[in-house]
C-alpha cells in the first residue's frame, strides 16, 4: 500500500514533526540549534509559511505552522533537506539524517489547539531534559511567555489574536496555559491524535475527512 497523499490547505494550522534516523543525534547542541532555526527562518522567507510555535527535542522537532499557499510539501522538503545537508557538513557525517518523511496533522482551532500547544511546550520537561521550562532555550515558549528574543520569525496565531494586543496579558496567558498542571485533554490523547491526519472533535474530524479524504 502506498503512502497516503498529503492534505494541502491554507485555512487551518498544522502540527509538523520529524524524527532523526540516528537516535544519538541531539538537537540541543548549540550549533545544531542555530542550523535548524536559521533554516526555519529561510523557509518562512522563501515559502511564506507562518511559524507559530517550535520545539526542538533530542532527536525530533515539533512545529505548529500555517501555510499561506498550497506549498507546504515543498517548504518542508526544503527545510528538512537543508537542515540535513548543513548538519552533515558540520559534523562530517553522511547518509540520511531523517528517519522518515515528516508527519503532518491539521488541528482544529479550539481547545484541541490549546492542548497541542501545551503538549509540545511541555515535552522537554516530560522527557526529563529539564525541570524548569524557562531553562529550555530550544523552543519558542520563552518568546511568547516572557518576551525573550529568538532567531526564528514567529507569527501570531489565533491564540495571540484572541488574547488581544496587550503583551503582558499574552505572556501571562501563555504562562498559565503551559506551566499550570491542570489537564483537560490527556497527554496520551494528544499524542495519539497528532499521529493522525486531523486532531479535534469528532465532528471536526468527520468534516475534514469528508472534505479531503472522500472523492467528490
PDB file of C-alpha atoms in Angstrom:
ATOM      1  CA  UNK A   1       0.000   0.000   0.000  1.00  0.00           C
ATOM      2  CA  UNK A   2       1.375   3.430  -0.955  1.00  0.00           C
ATOM      3  CA  UNK A   3       1.780   6.322   1.383  1.00  0.00           C
ATOM      4  CA  UNK A   4      -1.315   8.489   1.903  1.00  0.00           C
ATOM      5  CA  UNK A   5      -1.355  11.698  -0.090  1.00  0.00           C
ATOM      6  CA  UNK A   6      -0.577  14.934   1.707  1.00  0.00           C
ATOM      7  CA  UNK A   7      -3.545  17.131   2.515  1.00  0.00           C
ATOM      8  CA  UNK A   8      -2.652  20.626   1.352  1.00  0.00           C
ATOM      9  CA  UNK A   9      -4.796  23.508   2.641  1.00  0.00           C
ATOM     10  CA  UNK A  10      -4.354  27.064   3.853  1.00  0.00           C
ATOM     11  CA  UNK A  11      -7.194  27.560   6.329  1.00  0.00           C
ATOM     12  CA  UNK A  12      -6.077  25.679   9.434  1.00  0.00           C
ATOM     13  CA  UNK A  13      -2.736  25.198  11.220  1.00  0.00           C
ATOM     14  CA  UNK A  14      -0.606  22.070  11.009  1.00  0.00           C
ATOM     15  CA  UNK A  15       1.356  20.204  13.629  1.00  0.00           C
ATOM     16  CA  UNK A  16       4.574  19.078  11.915  1.00  0.00           C
ATOM     17  CA  UNK A  17       7.012  16.539  13.335  1.00  0.00           C
ATOM     18  CA  UNK A  18      10.026  14.624  12.051  1.00  0.00           C
ATOM     19  CA  UNK A  19      12.470  12.288  13.779  1.00  0.00           C
ATOM     20  CA  UNK A  20      16.125  11.709  13.027  1.00  0.00           C
ATOM     21  CA  UNK A  21      17.437   8.446  11.667  1.00  0.00           C
ATOM     22  CA  UNK A  22      20.175   8.243  14.304  1.00  0.00           C
ATOM     23  CA  UNK A  23      18.955   8.167  17.883  1.00  0.00           C
ATOM     24  CA  UNK A  24      22.275   9.590  19.114  1.00  0.00           C
ATOM     25  CA  UNK A  25      21.617  12.851  17.274  1.00  0.00           C
ATOM     26  CA  UNK A  26      20.905  15.744  19.627  1.00  0.00           C
ATOM     27  CA  UNK A  27      19.198  18.986  18.737  1.00  0.00           C
ATOM     28  CA  UNK A  28      20.315  20.553  21.999  1.00  0.00           C
ATOM     29  CA  UNK A  29      23.829  21.193  20.675  1.00  0.00           C
ATOM     30  CA  UNK A  30      24.014  24.914  20.122  1.00  0.00           C
ATOM     31  CA  UNK A  31      25.344  24.785  16.560  1.00  0.00           C
ATOM     32  CA  UNK A  32      22.644  22.322  15.559  1.00  0.00           C
ATOM     33  CA  UNK A  33      20.020  24.600  17.059  1.00  0.00           C
ATOM     34  CA  UNK A  34      21.361  27.522  15.027  1.00  0.00           C
ATOM     35  CA  UNK A  35      21.213  25.408  11.868  1.00  0.00           C
ATOM     36  CA  UNK A  36      17.576  24.499  12.490  1.00  0.00           C
ATOM     37  CA  UNK A  37      16.433  27.985  13.474  1.00  0.00           C
ATOM     38  CA  UNK A  38      18.258  29.694  10.588  1.00  0.00           C
ATOM     39  CA  UNK A  39      16.851  27.192   8.100  1.00  0.00           C
ATOM     40  CA  UNK A  40      13.373  27.638   9.513  1.00  0.00           C
ATOM     41  CA  UNK A  41      13.693  31.392   9.047  1.00  0.00           C
ATOM     42  CA  UNK A  42      14.810  30.860   5.429  1.00  0.00           C
ATOM     43  CA  UNK A  43      11.865  28.537   4.844  1.00  0.00           C
ATOM     44  CA  UNK A  44       9.461  31.191   6.107  1.00  0.00           C
ATOM     45  CA  UNK A  45      11.014  33.801   3.841  1.00  0.00           C
ATOM     46  CA  UNK A  46      11.084  31.562   0.757  1.00  0.00           C
ATOM     47  CA  UNK A  47       7.660  29.906   1.058  1.00  0.00           C
ATOM     48  CA  UNK A  48       5.760  32.295   3.359  1.00  0.00           C
ATOM     49  CA  UNK A  49       4.996  29.530   5.833  1.00  0.00           C
ATOM     50  CA  UNK A  50       3.785  31.147   9.064  1.00  0.00           C
ATOM     51  CA  UNK A  51       5.648  29.671  12.021  1.00  0.00           C
ATOM     52  CA  UNK A  52       3.689  29.958  15.274  1.00  0.00           C
ATOM     53  CA  UNK A  53       5.427  27.576  17.676  1.00  0.00           C
ATOM     54  CA  UNK A  54       8.561  25.425  17.545  1.00  0.00           C
ATOM     55  CA  UNK A  55      10.200  22.961  19.952  1.00  0.00           C
ATOM     56  CA  UNK A  56      13.464  21.130  19.239  1.00  0.00           C
ATOM     57  CA  UNK A  57      13.821  17.864  21.115  1.00  0.00           C
ATOM     58  CA  UNK A  58      16.757  15.450  21.359  1.00  0.00           C
ATOM     59  CA  UNK A  59      16.000  13.638  18.109  1.00  0.00           C
ATOM     60  CA  UNK A  60      12.955  15.319  16.611  1.00  0.00           C
ATOM     61  CA  UNK A  61      11.178  18.631  16.207  1.00  0.00           C
ATOM     62  CA  UNK A  62       7.660  19.931  16.694  1.00  0.00           C
ATOM     63  CA  UNK A  63       6.449  22.864  14.604  1.00  0.00           C
ATOM     64  CA  UNK A  64       2.991  24.434  14.523  1.00  0.00           C
ATOM     65  CA  UNK A  65       2.583  26.433  11.338  1.00  0.00           C
ATOM     66  CA  UNK A  66       0.067  27.693   8.791  1.00  0.00           C
ATOM     67  CA  UNK A  67       0.585  27.597   5.029  1.00  0.00           C
ATOM     68  CA  UNK A  68      -0.481  30.717   3.156  1.00  0.00           C
ATOM     69  CA  UNK A  69      -0.102  28.991  -0.210  1.00  0.00           C
ATOM     70  CA  UNK A  70      -0.525  25.385  -1.319  1.00  0.00           C
ATOM     71  CA  UNK A  71       3.168  24.726  -0.937  1.00  0.00           C
ATOM     72  CA  UNK A  72       3.628  23.110   2.474  1.00  0.00           C
ATOM     73  CA  UNK A  73       5.110  19.935   0.944  1.00  0.00           C
ATOM     74  CA  UNK A  74       7.725  21.934  -0.953  1.00  0.00           C
ATOM     75  CA  UNK A  75       8.512  24.067   2.090  1.00  0.00           C
ATOM     76  CA  UNK A  76       9.047  21.038   4.319  1.00  0.00           C
ATOM     77  CA  UNK A  77      11.139  19.282   1.689  1.00  0.00           C
ATOM     78  CA  UNK A  78      13.334  22.393   1.504  1.00  0.00           C
ATOM     79  CA  UNK A  79      13.563  22.684   5.296  1.00  0.00           C
ATOM     80  CA  UNK A  80      14.436  19.053   6.002  1.00  0.00           C
ATOM     81  CA  UNK A  81      16.900  18.727   3.128  1.00  0.00           C
ATOM     82  CA  UNK A  82      18.748  21.953   4.010  1.00  0.00           C
ATOM     83  CA  UNK A  83      18.999  21.007   7.680  1.00  0.00           C
ATOM     84  CA  UNK A  84      20.347  17.568   6.709  1.00  0.00           C
ATOM     85  CA  UNK A  85      22.967  18.957   4.312  1.00  0.00           C
ATOM     86  CA  UNK A  86      24.158  21.573   6.798  1.00  0.00           C
ATOM     87  CA  UNK A  87      24.204  19.206   9.756  1.00  0.00           C
ATOM     88  CA  UNK A  88      26.107  16.534   7.820  1.00  0.00           C
ATOM     89  CA  UNK A  89      28.628  19.099   6.628  1.00  0.00           C
ATOM     90  CA  UNK A  90      29.148  20.432  10.145  1.00  0.00           C
ATOM     91  CA  UNK A  91      29.557  17.001  11.763  1.00  0.00           C
ATOM     92  CA  UNK A  92      31.311  15.226   8.892  1.00  0.00           C
ATOM     93  CA  UNK A  93      28.672  12.508   8.769  1.00  0.00           C
ATOM     94  CA  UNK A  94      26.968  11.131   5.658  1.00  0.00           C
ATOM     95  CA  UNK A  95      23.713   9.399   4.832  1.00  0.00           C
ATOM     96  CA  UNK A  96      20.121  10.123   5.701  1.00  0.00           C
ATOM     97  CA  UNK A  97      19.531  12.405   8.660  1.00  0.00           C
ATOM     98  CA  UNK A  98      15.764  11.896   8.906  1.00  0.00           C
ATOM     99  CA  UNK A  99      14.277   8.502   9.671  1.00  0.00           C
ATOM    100  CA  UNK A 100      11.149   9.035   7.576  1.00  0.00           C
ATOM    101  CA  UNK A 101       9.248  11.822   5.909  1.00  0.00           C
ATOM    102  CA  UNK A 102       7.700  14.432   8.168  1.00  0.00           C
ATOM    103  CA  UNK A 103       4.318  13.892   9.779  1.00  0.00           C
ATOM    104  CA  UNK A 104       1.580  16.493   9.421  1.00  0.00           C
ATOM    105  CA  UNK A 105      -1.692  16.838  11.288  1.00  0.00           C
ATOM    106  CA  UNK A 106      -4.357  19.511  10.739  1.00  0.00           C
ATOM    107  CA  UNK A 107      -5.522  20.937  14.071  1.00  0.00           C
ATOM    108  CA  UNK A 108      -8.923  22.261  14.995  1.00  0.00           C
ATOM    109  CA  UNK A 109      -8.651  25.828  16.286  1.00  0.00           C
ATOM    110  CA  UNK A 110     -10.366  25.348  19.636  1.00  0.00           C
ATOM    111  CA  UNK A 111      -9.437  23.578  22.878  1.00  0.00           C
ATOM    112  CA  UNK A 112      -7.604  20.920  20.855  1.00  0.00           C
ATOM    113  CA  UNK A 113      -5.236  23.573  19.526  1.00  0.00           C
ATOM    114  CA  UNK A 114      -4.631  24.781  23.077  1.00  0.00           C
ATOM    115  CA  UNK A 115      -3.889  21.204  24.112  1.00  0.00           C
ATOM    116  CA  UNK A 116      -1.463  20.770  21.214  1.00  0.00           C
ATOM    117  CA  UNK A 117       0.450  23.955  22.046  1.00  0.00           C
ATOM    118  CA  UNK A 118       0.630  22.964  25.702  1.00  0.00           C
ATOM    119  CA  UNK A 119       1.735  19.434  24.807  1.00  0.00           C
ATOM    120  CA  UNK A 120       4.700  20.385  22.608  1.00  0.00           C
ATOM    121  CA  UNK A 121       5.990  23.052  25.011  1.00  0.00           C
ATOM    122  CA  UNK A 122       5.872  20.660  27.980  1.00  0.00           C
ATOM    123  CA  UNK A 123       7.673  17.936  26.029  1.00  0.00           C
ATOM    124  CA  UNK A 124      11.198  18.794  27.301  1.00  0.00           C
ATOM    125  CA  UNK A 125      10.031  18.548  30.910  1.00  0.00           C
ATOM    126  CA  UNK A 126       8.049  15.395  30.253  1.00  0.00           C
ATOM    127  CA  UNK A 127      11.146  13.841  28.630  1.00  0.00           C
ATOM    128  CA  UNK A 128      13.296  14.689  31.655  1.00  0.00           C
ATOM    129  CA  UNK A 129      15.565  17.084  29.743  1.00  0.00           C
ATOM    130  CA  UNK A 130      14.927  19.936  32.182  1.00  0.00           C
ATOM    131  CA  UNK A 131      12.911  20.557  35.341  1.00  0.00           C
ATOM    132  CA  UNK A 132      12.016  24.183  34.635  1.00  0.00           C
ATOM    133  CA  UNK A 133      10.644  25.023  31.201  1.00  0.00           C
ATOM    134  CA  UNK A 134      12.065  28.538  31.491  1.00  0.00           C
ATOM    135  CA  UNK A 135      15.535  26.946  31.296  1.00  0.00           C
ATOM    136  CA  UNK A 136      14.855  25.401  27.893  1.00  0.00           C
ATOM    137  CA  UNK A 137      16.061  27.711  25.137  1.00  0.00           C
ATOM    138  CA  UNK A 138      15.360  25.491  22.130  1.00  0.00           C
ATOM    139  CA  UNK A 139      11.705  26.374  21.820  1.00  0.00           C
ATOM    140  CA  UNK A 140       9.571  29.453  21.262  1.00  0.00           C
ATOM    141  CA  UNK A 141       7.948  29.190  24.699  1.00  0.00           C
ATOM    142  CA  UNK A 142      10.185  31.860  26.253  1.00  0.00           C
ATOM    143  CA  UNK A 143       9.419  34.176  23.349  1.00  0.00           C
ATOM    144  CA  UNK A 144       5.667  34.008  23.866  1.00  0.00           C
ATOM    145  CA  UNK A 145       5.669  33.659  27.665  1.00  0.00           C
ATOM    146  CA  UNK A 146       8.496  36.035  28.648  1.00  0.00           C
ATOM    147  CA  UNK A 147       9.298  38.148  25.582  1.00  0.00           C
ATOM    148  CA  UNK A 148      12.788  36.737  25.012  1.00  0.00           C
ATOM    149  CA  UNK A 149      14.338  37.155  21.570  1.00  0.00           C
ATOM    150  CA  UNK A 150      14.513  34.251  19.134  1.00  0.00           C
ATOM    151  CA  UNK A 151      16.197  33.740  15.763  1.00  0.00           C
ATOM    152  CA  UNK A 152      13.038  32.301  14.192  1.00  0.00           C
ATOM    153  CA  UNK A 153      10.462  34.690  12.701  1.00  0.00           C
ATOM    154  CA  UNK A 154       7.322  33.883  14.691  1.00  0.00           C
ATOM    155  CA  UNK A 155       3.860  34.926  13.575  1.00  0.00           C
ATOM    156  CA  UNK A 156       0.864  35.456  15.838  1.00  0.00           C
ATOM    157  CA  UNK A 157      -1.669  32.657  15.763  1.00  0.00           C
ATOM    158  CA  UNK A 158      -5.323  32.804  16.735  1.00  0.00           C
ATOM    159  CA  UNK A 159      -4.394  32.364  20.408  1.00  0.00           C
ATOM    160  CA  UNK A 160      -2.453  35.609  20.421  1.00  0.00           C
ATOM    161  CA  UNK A 161      -5.143  37.378  18.416  1.00  0.00           C
ATOM    162  CA  UNK A 162      -7.984  36.421  20.757  1.00  0.00           C
ATOM    163  CA  UNK A 163      -5.880  37.410  23.777  1.00  0.00           C
ATOM    164  CA  UNK A 164      -5.601  40.950  22.440  1.00  0.00           C
ATOM    165  CA  UNK A 165      -2.728  43.354  21.870  1.00  0.00           C
ATOM    166  CA  UNK A 166      -1.578  43.685  25.460  1.00  0.00           C
ATOM    167  CA  UNK A 167       1.793  41.888  25.600  1.00  0.00           C
ATOM    168  CA  UNK A 168       1.658  41.408  29.358  1.00  0.00           C
ATOM    169  CA  UNK A 169      -1.713  39.697  29.041  1.00  0.00           C
ATOM    170  CA  UNK A 170      -0.486  37.482  26.196  1.00  0.00           C
ATOM    171  CA  UNK A 171       2.577  36.410  28.186  1.00  0.00           C
ATOM    172  CA  UNK A 172       0.508  35.740  31.299  1.00  0.00           C
ATOM    173  CA  UNK A 173      -1.913  33.564  29.326  1.00  0.00           C
ATOM    174  CA  UNK A 174       0.921  31.556  27.783  1.00  0.00           C
ATOM    175  CA  UNK A 175       2.441  31.015  31.210  1.00  0.00           C
ATOM    176  CA  UNK A 176      -0.890  29.802  32.574  1.00  0.00           C
ATOM    177  CA  UNK A 177      -1.506  27.569  29.560  1.00  0.00           C
ATOM    178  CA  UNK A 178       1.855  25.810  29.667  1.00  0.00           C
ATOM    179  CA  UNK A 179       3.015  25.979  33.275  1.00  0.00           C
ATOM    180  CA  UNK A 180      -0.232  25.136  35.058  1.00  0.00           C
ATOM    181  CA  UNK A 181      -0.721  21.498  35.999  1.00  0.00           C
ATOM    182  CA  UNK A 182      -4.409  21.175  35.123  1.00  0.00           C
ATOM    183  CA  UNK A 183      -5.015  18.843  32.174  1.00  0.00           C
ATOM    184  CA  UNK A 184      -8.303  18.794  30.295  1.00  0.00           C
ATOM    185  CA  UNK A 185      -7.060  16.601  27.428  1.00  0.00           C
ATOM    186  CA  UNK A 186      -4.524  13.969  28.493  1.00  0.00           C
ATOM    187  CA  UNK A 187      -1.025  13.784  27.002  1.00  0.00           C
ATOM    188  CA  UNK A 188      -1.861  10.307  25.768  1.00  0.00           C
ATOM    189  CA  UNK A 189      -4.905  11.591  23.874  1.00  0.00           C
ATOM    190  CA  UNK A 190      -2.950  14.480  22.357  1.00  0.00           C
ATOM    191  CA  UNK A 191      -0.060  12.221  21.318  1.00  0.00           C
ATOM    192  CA  UNK A 192      -2.466   9.737  19.776  1.00  0.00           C
ATOM    193  CA  UNK A 193      -4.427  12.463  17.994  1.00  0.00           C
ATOM    194  CA  UNK A 194      -1.379  14.148  16.493  1.00  0.00           C
ATOM    195  CA  UNK A 195      -0.320  10.893  14.851  1.00  0.00           C
ATOM    196  CA  UNK A 196      -3.404  11.069  12.672  1.00  0.00           C
ATOM    197  CA  UNK A 197      -4.339  13.381   9.817  1.00  0.00           C
ATOM    198  CA  UNK A 198      -6.686  15.502  11.928  1.00  0.00           C
ATOM    199  CA  UNK A 199      -6.795  16.459  15.600  1.00  0.00           C
ATOM    200  CA  UNK A 200     -10.019  17.826  17.011  1.00  0.00           C
ATOM    201  CA  UNK A 201     -13.586  16.956  17.931  1.00  0.00           C
ATOM    202  CA  UNK A 202     -15.397  14.049  16.312  1.00  0.00           C
ATOM    203  CA  UNK A 203     -17.443  16.484  14.217  1.00  0.00           C
ATOM    204  CA  UNK A 204     -14.301  18.266  13.057  1.00  0.00           C
ATOM    205  CA  UNK A 205     -12.566  15.012  12.103  1.00  0.00           C
ATOM    206  CA  UNK A 206     -15.614  13.827  10.178  1.00  0.00           C
ATOM    207  CA  UNK A 207     -15.909  17.143   8.361  1.00  0.00           C
ATOM    208  CA  UNK A 208     -12.230  17.121   7.413  1.00  0.00           C
ATOM    209  CA  UNK A 209     -12.474  13.525   6.270  1.00  0.00           C
ATOM    210  CA  UNK A 210     -15.483  14.321   4.089  1.00  0.00           C
ATOM    211  CA  UNK A 211     -13.768  17.372   2.608  1.00  0.00           C
ATOM    212  CA  UNK A 212     -10.323  15.950   1.955  1.00  0.00           C
ATOM    213  CA  UNK A 213     -10.431  12.167   2.015  1.00  0.00           C
ATOM    214  CA  UNK A 214     -13.638  11.266   0.179  1.00  0.00           C
ATOM    215  CA  UNK A 215     -13.712  11.527  -3.610  1.00  0.00           C
ATOM    216  CA  UNK A 216     -16.258  14.040  -4.876  1.00  0.00           C
TER     217      UNK A 216
END
